[in-house]
Short mmCIF file of N, CA, C and O in Angstrom, two decimals:
data_model
loop_
_atom_site.label_atom_id
_atom_site.label_comp_id
_atom_site.label_asym_id
_atom_site.label_seq_id
_atom_site.Cartn_x
_atom_site.Cartn_y
_atom_site.Cartn_z
N UNK A 313 2.34 28.60 -6.54
CA UNK A 313 2.93 27.24 -6.66
C UNK A 313 4.10 26.73 -6.17
O UNK A 313 4.18 26.02 -5.71
N UNK A 314 5.27 27.69 -5.90
CA UNK A 314 6.52 27.53 -5.26
C UNK A 314 6.13 27.04 -3.90
O UNK A 314 7.12 26.29 -3.43
N UNK A 315 5.03 27.85 -3.12
CA UNK A 315 4.89 27.12 -1.59
C UNK A 315 4.47 25.83 -1.94
O UNK A 315 4.95 25.04 -1.15
N UNK A 316 3.57 25.03 -2.56
CA UNK A 316 3.00 23.89 -2.90
C UNK A 316 4.05 22.91 -3.11
O UNK A 316 4.62 21.75 -2.97
N UNK A 317 5.03 23.28 -4.28
CA UNK A 317 6.32 22.70 -4.64
C UNK A 317 7.00 22.48 -3.30
O UNK A 317 8.03 21.64 -3.41
N UNK A 318 7.47 23.36 -2.51
CA UNK A 318 8.30 23.22 -1.28
C UNK A 318 8.04 22.65 -0.50
O UNK A 318 8.36 21.94 0.52
N UNK A 319 6.41 22.32 -0.16
CA UNK A 319 5.51 21.73 0.92
C UNK A 319 5.87 20.27 0.68
O UNK A 319 5.52 19.33 1.68
N UNK A 320 5.58 19.72 -0.80
CA UNK A 320 5.08 18.44 -1.41
C UNK A 320 6.28 17.73 -2.16
O UNK A 320 6.79 18.35 -2.98
N UNK A 321 6.62 16.86 -1.81
CA UNK A 321 7.45 15.97 -2.84
C UNK A 321 6.53 14.78 -3.10
O UNK A 321 6.40 13.90 -2.61
N UNK A 322 6.78 14.81 -4.75
CA UNK A 322 5.74 13.46 -5.21
C UNK A 322 6.73 12.46 -5.18
O UNK A 322 8.01 12.77 -6.01
N UNK A 323 6.56 11.46 -5.08
CA UNK A 323 7.61 10.30 -5.38
C UNK A 323 6.66 8.77 -5.65
O UNK A 323 5.62 8.93 -5.10
N UNK A 324 7.26 7.95 -6.61
CA UNK A 324 6.53 7.03 -6.80
C UNK A 324 7.23 5.60 -6.25
O UNK A 324 8.32 5.86 -5.68
N UNK A 325 6.59 4.88 -5.91
CA UNK A 325 7.10 3.65 -5.52
C UNK A 325 8.72 3.08 -6.12
O UNK A 325 8.59 3.15 -7.46
N UNK A 326 10.01 2.68 -5.55
CA UNK A 326 10.95 2.23 -6.25
C UNK A 326 10.92 1.08 -6.96
O UNK A 326 9.76 0.24 -6.84
N UNK A 327 12.01 0.49 -7.51
CA UNK A 327 12.02 -0.64 -8.09
C UNK A 327 11.94 -1.56 -7.14
O UNK A 327 12.58 -1.57 -5.92
N UNK A 328 10.94 -2.90 -7.34
CA UNK A 328 10.91 -3.87 -6.76
C UNK A 328 11.59 -5.56 -7.12
O UNK A 328 10.63 -5.36 -8.12
N UNK A 329 12.32 -5.82 -6.89
CA UNK A 329 12.78 -7.21 -7.49
C UNK A 329 11.76 -7.94 -7.68
O UNK A 329 12.11 -9.05 -8.65
N UNK A 330 11.14 -8.38 -6.70
CA UNK A 330 10.05 -9.48 -6.71
C UNK A 330 9.03 -8.89 -7.83
O UNK A 330 8.23 -9.74 -8.29
N UNK A 331 9.09 -7.87 -8.15
CA UNK A 331 8.12 -7.24 -9.69
C UNK A 331 8.68 -6.91 -10.45
O UNK A 331 8.62 -5.70 -10.74
N UNK A 332 9.25 -7.88 -11.58
CA UNK A 332 10.24 -7.39 -12.52
C UNK A 332 9.27 -6.45 -14.04
O UNK A 332 9.57 -6.04 -14.95
N UNK A 333 8.18 -7.28 -13.97
CA UNK A 333 7.13 -6.73 -15.23
C UNK A 333 6.65 -5.34 -15.18
O UNK A 333 6.54 -4.93 -14.15
N UNK A 334 6.34 -5.18 -16.26
CA UNK A 334 5.34 -3.80 -16.38
C UNK A 334 4.02 -3.94 -15.67
O UNK A 334 3.74 -2.61 -15.14
N UNK A 335 3.30 -5.05 -15.65
CA UNK A 335 1.85 -4.99 -14.82
C UNK A 335 2.50 -4.70 -13.48
O UNK A 335 3.01 -5.65 -12.83
N UNK A 336 1.73 -3.80 -12.68
CA UNK A 336 2.24 -3.61 -11.21
C UNK A 336 0.77 -3.73 -10.35
O UNK A 336 0.83 -3.39 -9.24
N UNK A 337 0.01 -4.31 -10.83
CA UNK A 337 -1.10 -5.02 -10.17
C UNK A 337 -0.94 -5.55 -9.10
O UNK A 337 -1.17 -5.42 -7.91
N UNK A 338 0.18 -6.78 -9.51
CA UNK A 338 0.34 -7.92 -7.97
C UNK A 338 1.18 -6.82 -7.06
O UNK A 338 0.82 -6.99 -6.16
N UNK A 339 2.01 -5.85 -7.72
CA UNK A 339 3.00 -5.25 -6.74
C UNK A 339 1.61 -4.31 -5.83
O UNK A 339 2.02 -4.13 -4.81
N UNK A 340 1.22 -3.99 -6.45
CA UNK A 340 0.06 -2.83 -5.60
C UNK A 340 -0.63 -3.48 -4.65
O UNK A 340 -0.60 -3.59 -3.26
N UNK A 341 -1.28 -4.90 -4.65
CA UNK A 341 -1.98 -5.65 -4.00
C UNK A 341 -0.97 -6.04 -2.93
O UNK A 341 -1.47 -6.23 -1.50
N UNK A 342 0.10 -6.94 -2.92
CA UNK A 342 1.24 -6.92 -2.26
C UNK A 342 1.59 -5.98 -1.27
O UNK A 342 1.71 -6.20 0.17
N UNK A 343 2.01 -4.79 -1.34
CA UNK A 343 2.35 -3.61 -1.07
C UNK A 343 0.92 -3.22 -0.08
O UNK A 343 1.19 -3.20 0.98
N UNK A 344 -0.01 -3.27 -0.38
CA UNK A 344 -1.36 -3.05 0.43
C UNK A 344 -1.37 -4.09 1.56
O UNK A 344 -1.46 -4.05 2.75
N UNK A 345 -1.38 -5.46 1.18
CA UNK A 345 -1.45 -6.73 2.32
C UNK A 345 0.06 -6.66 3.28
O UNK A 345 -0.22 -6.42 4.26
N UNK A 346 0.99 -6.19 2.75
CA UNK A 346 2.27 -6.10 3.34
C UNK A 346 2.04 -5.18 4.40
O UNK A 346 2.42 -5.13 5.71
N UNK A 347 1.56 -3.91 4.13
CA UNK A 347 1.55 -3.14 5.11
C UNK A 347 0.43 -3.39 6.39
O UNK A 347 0.59 -2.70 7.36
N UNK A 348 -0.65 -3.83 5.86
CA UNK A 348 -1.47 -4.57 7.16
C UNK A 348 -0.92 -5.37 7.86
O UNK A 348 -1.06 -5.57 9.12
N UNK A 349 -0.15 -6.08 7.34
CA UNK A 349 0.72 -7.38 8.39
C UNK A 349 1.53 -6.92 9.21
O UNK A 349 1.72 -7.15 10.26
N UNK A 350 2.07 -5.69 8.37
CA UNK A 350 3.29 -4.82 9.25
C UNK A 350 2.77 -4.49 9.93
O UNK A 350 3.32 -4.29 11.66
N UNK A 351 1.66 -3.44 10.23
CA UNK A 351 1.14 -2.89 11.28
C UNK A 351 0.51 -3.69 12.58
O UNK A 351 0.66 -3.44 13.51
N UNK A 352 0.28 -4.72 11.82
CA UNK A 352 -0.62 -6.02 12.97
C UNK A 352 0.36 -6.81 13.70
O UNK A 352 0.36 -6.65 14.75
N UNK A 353 1.85 -6.79 12.99
CA UNK A 353 2.50 -7.13 13.81
C UNK A 353 3.38 -6.26 14.84
O UNK A 353 4.23 -6.57 15.43
N UNK A 354 3.92 -5.04 14.07
CA UNK A 354 4.69 -3.80 14.78
C UNK A 354 4.16 -2.61 15.36
O UNK A 354 4.84 -1.88 16.03
N UNK A 355 2.95 -2.62 14.96
CA UNK A 355 1.89 -1.13 15.26
C UNK A 355 2.47 -0.20 14.26
O UNK A 355 2.98 -0.41 12.79
N UNK A 356 1.15 0.59 13.95
CA UNK A 356 1.37 1.67 13.00
C UNK A 356 2.38 2.70 12.97
O UNK A 356 2.94 3.16 12.28
N UNK A 357 3.23 2.74 14.31
CA UNK A 357 4.05 3.63 14.24
C UNK A 357 5.69 3.20 13.90
O UNK A 357 6.45 3.78 13.86
N UNK A 358 5.72 1.63 13.31
CA UNK A 358 7.00 1.41 13.15
C UNK A 358 6.98 1.74 12.09
O UNK A 358 6.61 1.59 10.78
N UNK A 359 8.30 2.43 11.57
CA UNK A 359 8.41 3.23 10.57
C UNK A 359 8.70 2.54 8.92
O UNK A 359 8.10 2.92 8.22
N UNK A 360 9.23 1.09 9.04
CA UNK A 360 9.07 0.30 7.63
C UNK A 360 7.61 0.28 7.22
O UNK A 360 7.88 -0.01 5.92
N UNK A 361 6.96 0.12 8.08
CA UNK A 361 5.65 -0.34 7.87
C UNK A 361 4.97 0.93 6.78
O UNK A 361 4.15 0.90 5.73
N UNK A 362 5.48 2.22 7.14
CA UNK A 362 5.22 3.25 6.35
C UNK A 362 5.63 3.34 5.01
O UNK A 362 5.04 3.72 3.68
N UNK A 363 6.55 2.40 4.60
CA UNK A 363 7.23 2.23 3.20
C UNK A 363 6.17 1.75 2.48
O UNK A 363 6.00 1.69 1.27
N UNK A 364 5.21 0.60 2.90
CA UNK A 364 4.45 -0.60 2.16
C UNK A 364 3.20 0.75 2.11
O UNK A 364 2.84 0.71 1.11
N UNK A 365 2.94 1.72 2.82
CA UNK A 365 1.72 2.30 2.61
C UNK A 365 2.05 3.19 1.64
O UNK A 365 1.24 3.18 0.66
N UNK A 366 3.11 3.87 1.56
CA UNK A 366 3.74 4.93 0.44
C UNK A 366 3.74 4.25 -0.58
O UNK A 366 2.81 4.71 -2.04
N UNK A 367 4.05 3.12 -0.95
CA UNK A 367 4.09 2.20 -2.20
C UNK A 367 2.70 1.96 -2.74
O UNK A 367 2.57 2.03 -3.63
N UNK A 368 1.87 1.25 -1.96
CA UNK A 368 0.11 1.34 -2.33
C UNK A 368 -0.25 2.16 -2.48
O UNK A 368 -1.31 2.25 -3.73
N UNK A 369 -0.31 3.30 -1.80
CA UNK A 369 -0.86 5.01 -2.02
C UNK A 369 -0.24 5.08 -3.63
O UNK A 369 -1.13 5.70 -4.41
N UNK A 370 0.78 4.88 -3.93
CA UNK A 370 1.34 5.41 -5.12
C UNK A 370 0.92 4.67 -6.57
O UNK A 370 0.59 4.98 -7.35
N UNK A 371 0.84 3.26 -6.00
CA UNK A 371 0.77 2.18 -7.13
C UNK A 371 -0.75 1.87 -7.45
O UNK A 371 -1.16 1.64 -8.59
N UNK A 372 -1.92 1.80 -6.71
CA UNK A 372 -3.04 0.88 -6.54
C UNK A 372 -3.87 2.31 -6.76
O UNK A 372 -3.88 3.39 -6.28
N UNK A 373 -4.92 2.42 -7.44
CA UNK A 373 -6.01 3.10 -7.70
C UNK A 373 -6.96 3.48 -6.56
O UNK A 373 -7.03 2.57 -5.83
N UNK A 374 -7.23 4.92 -6.34
CA UNK A 374 -7.88 5.01 -5.19
C UNK A 374 -9.24 4.12 -4.86
O UNK A 374 -9.59 3.44 -3.91
N UNK A 375 -9.76 3.62 -6.15
CA UNK A 375 -10.79 2.96 -6.07
C UNK A 375 -10.65 1.27 -5.67
O UNK A 375 -11.78 0.84 -4.99
N UNK A 376 -9.64 1.10 -5.79
CA UNK A 376 -9.29 -0.27 -5.38
C UNK A 376 -9.11 -0.31 -3.77
O UNK A 376 -9.35 -1.01 -3.04
N UNK A 377 -8.21 0.40 -3.56
CA UNK A 377 -7.74 0.91 -1.93
C UNK A 377 -8.89 1.09 -1.18
O UNK A 377 -9.45 0.43 -0.13
N UNK A 378 -10.00 1.77 -1.73
CA UNK A 378 -11.77 2.01 -0.92
C UNK A 378 -12.36 0.48 -0.74
O UNK A 378 -12.77 0.39 0.11
N UNK A 379 -12.29 0.06 -1.93
CA UNK A 379 -12.89 -1.27 -2.20
C UNK A 379 -12.41 -2.61 -1.11
O UNK A 379 -12.93 -3.21 -0.46
N UNK A 380 -11.02 -2.35 -1.09
CA UNK A 380 -10.11 -3.27 -0.14
C UNK A 380 -10.47 -2.68 1.24
O UNK A 380 -10.43 -4.11 2.21
N UNK A 381 -10.20 -1.42 1.58
CA UNK A 381 -10.88 -1.05 3.09
C UNK A 381 -12.29 -1.35 3.08
O UNK A 381 -12.13 -1.98 4.51
N UNK A 382 -13.03 -1.68 2.51
CA UNK A 382 -14.48 -1.64 2.70
C UNK A 382 -14.51 -3.54 3.01
O UNK A 382 -15.25 -3.65 3.99
N UNK A 383 -13.87 -4.17 2.46
CA UNK A 383 -13.66 -5.41 2.48
C UNK A 383 -13.30 -5.76 3.97
O UNK A 383 -13.30 -6.74 4.41
N UNK A 384 -11.87 -5.32 3.83
CA UNK A 384 -11.59 -5.34 5.33
C UNK A 384 -12.53 -5.47 6.77
O UNK A 384 -12.65 -5.67 7.67
N UNK A 385 -13.16 -4.12 6.74
CA UNK A 385 -14.24 -3.87 7.67
C UNK A 385 -15.10 -5.11 8.04
O UNK A 385 -15.77 -5.04 8.83
N UNK A 386 -15.40 -5.34 6.57
CA UNK A 386 -16.92 -6.13 6.42
C UNK A 386 -16.24 -7.59 6.78
O UNK A 386 -16.89 -8.90 7.02
N UNK A 387 -14.83 -7.76 6.81
CA UNK A 387 -14.55 -9.51 6.78
C UNK A 387 -14.47 -9.98 5.77
O UNK A 387 -14.22 -11.49 6.08
N UNK A 388 -14.49 -9.68 4.73
CA UNK A 388 -14.68 -10.36 3.55
C UNK A 388 -13.20 -10.24 2.42
O UNK A 388 -13.27 -10.52 1.51
N UNK A 389 -12.17 -9.72 3.22
CA UNK A 389 -10.63 -9.35 2.46
C UNK A 389 -10.50 -11.01 1.66
O UNK A 389 -10.56 -11.44 2.66
N UNK A 390 -10.03 -10.67 0.45
CA UNK A 390 -9.71 -12.41 0.05
C UNK A 390 -8.21 -12.84 0.42
O UNK A 390 -8.17 -13.80 0.22
N UNK A 391 -7.59 -12.04 1.24
CA UNK A 391 -6.23 -12.32 1.68
C UNK A 391 -5.90 -12.46 3.56
O UNK A 391 -6.78 -11.42 3.59
N UNK A 392 -5.06 -13.16 3.87
CA UNK A 392 -4.77 -12.86 5.10
C UNK A 392 -4.24 -12.18 5.55
O UNK A 392 -2.82 -11.82 4.68
N UNK A 393 -3.95 -11.40 6.79
CA UNK A 393 -3.57 -10.07 6.96
C UNK A 393 -3.04 -10.26 8.36
O UNK A 393 -2.35 -9.39 8.92
N UNK A 394 -2.88 -11.66 8.58
CA UNK A 394 -2.11 -11.90 9.98
C UNK A 394 -0.65 -12.05 9.74
O UNK A 394 -0.21 -12.36 8.67
N UNK A 395 0.23 -11.46 10.41
CA UNK A 395 1.56 -11.47 10.72
C UNK A 395 1.96 -12.89 10.50
O UNK A 395 1.35 -13.50 10.64
#
């Protein structure tokens, strides 16, 4: 187990003043959309975009992410992802 502990560092999203309340649903959704807007504008290798991805992966249930990914692929995602 010490091998795994040294290999992986578990972290959650840090405090974001835009979302001061305990309900993190909007925080999750906003980070998801911000990530895809960021990579559309700057590309996947742009380091600040990766923070949005880490945050939504930490905050959002996997089922939501899978559902939103499917919606994006089908062109039915309910928000604009244009930069």
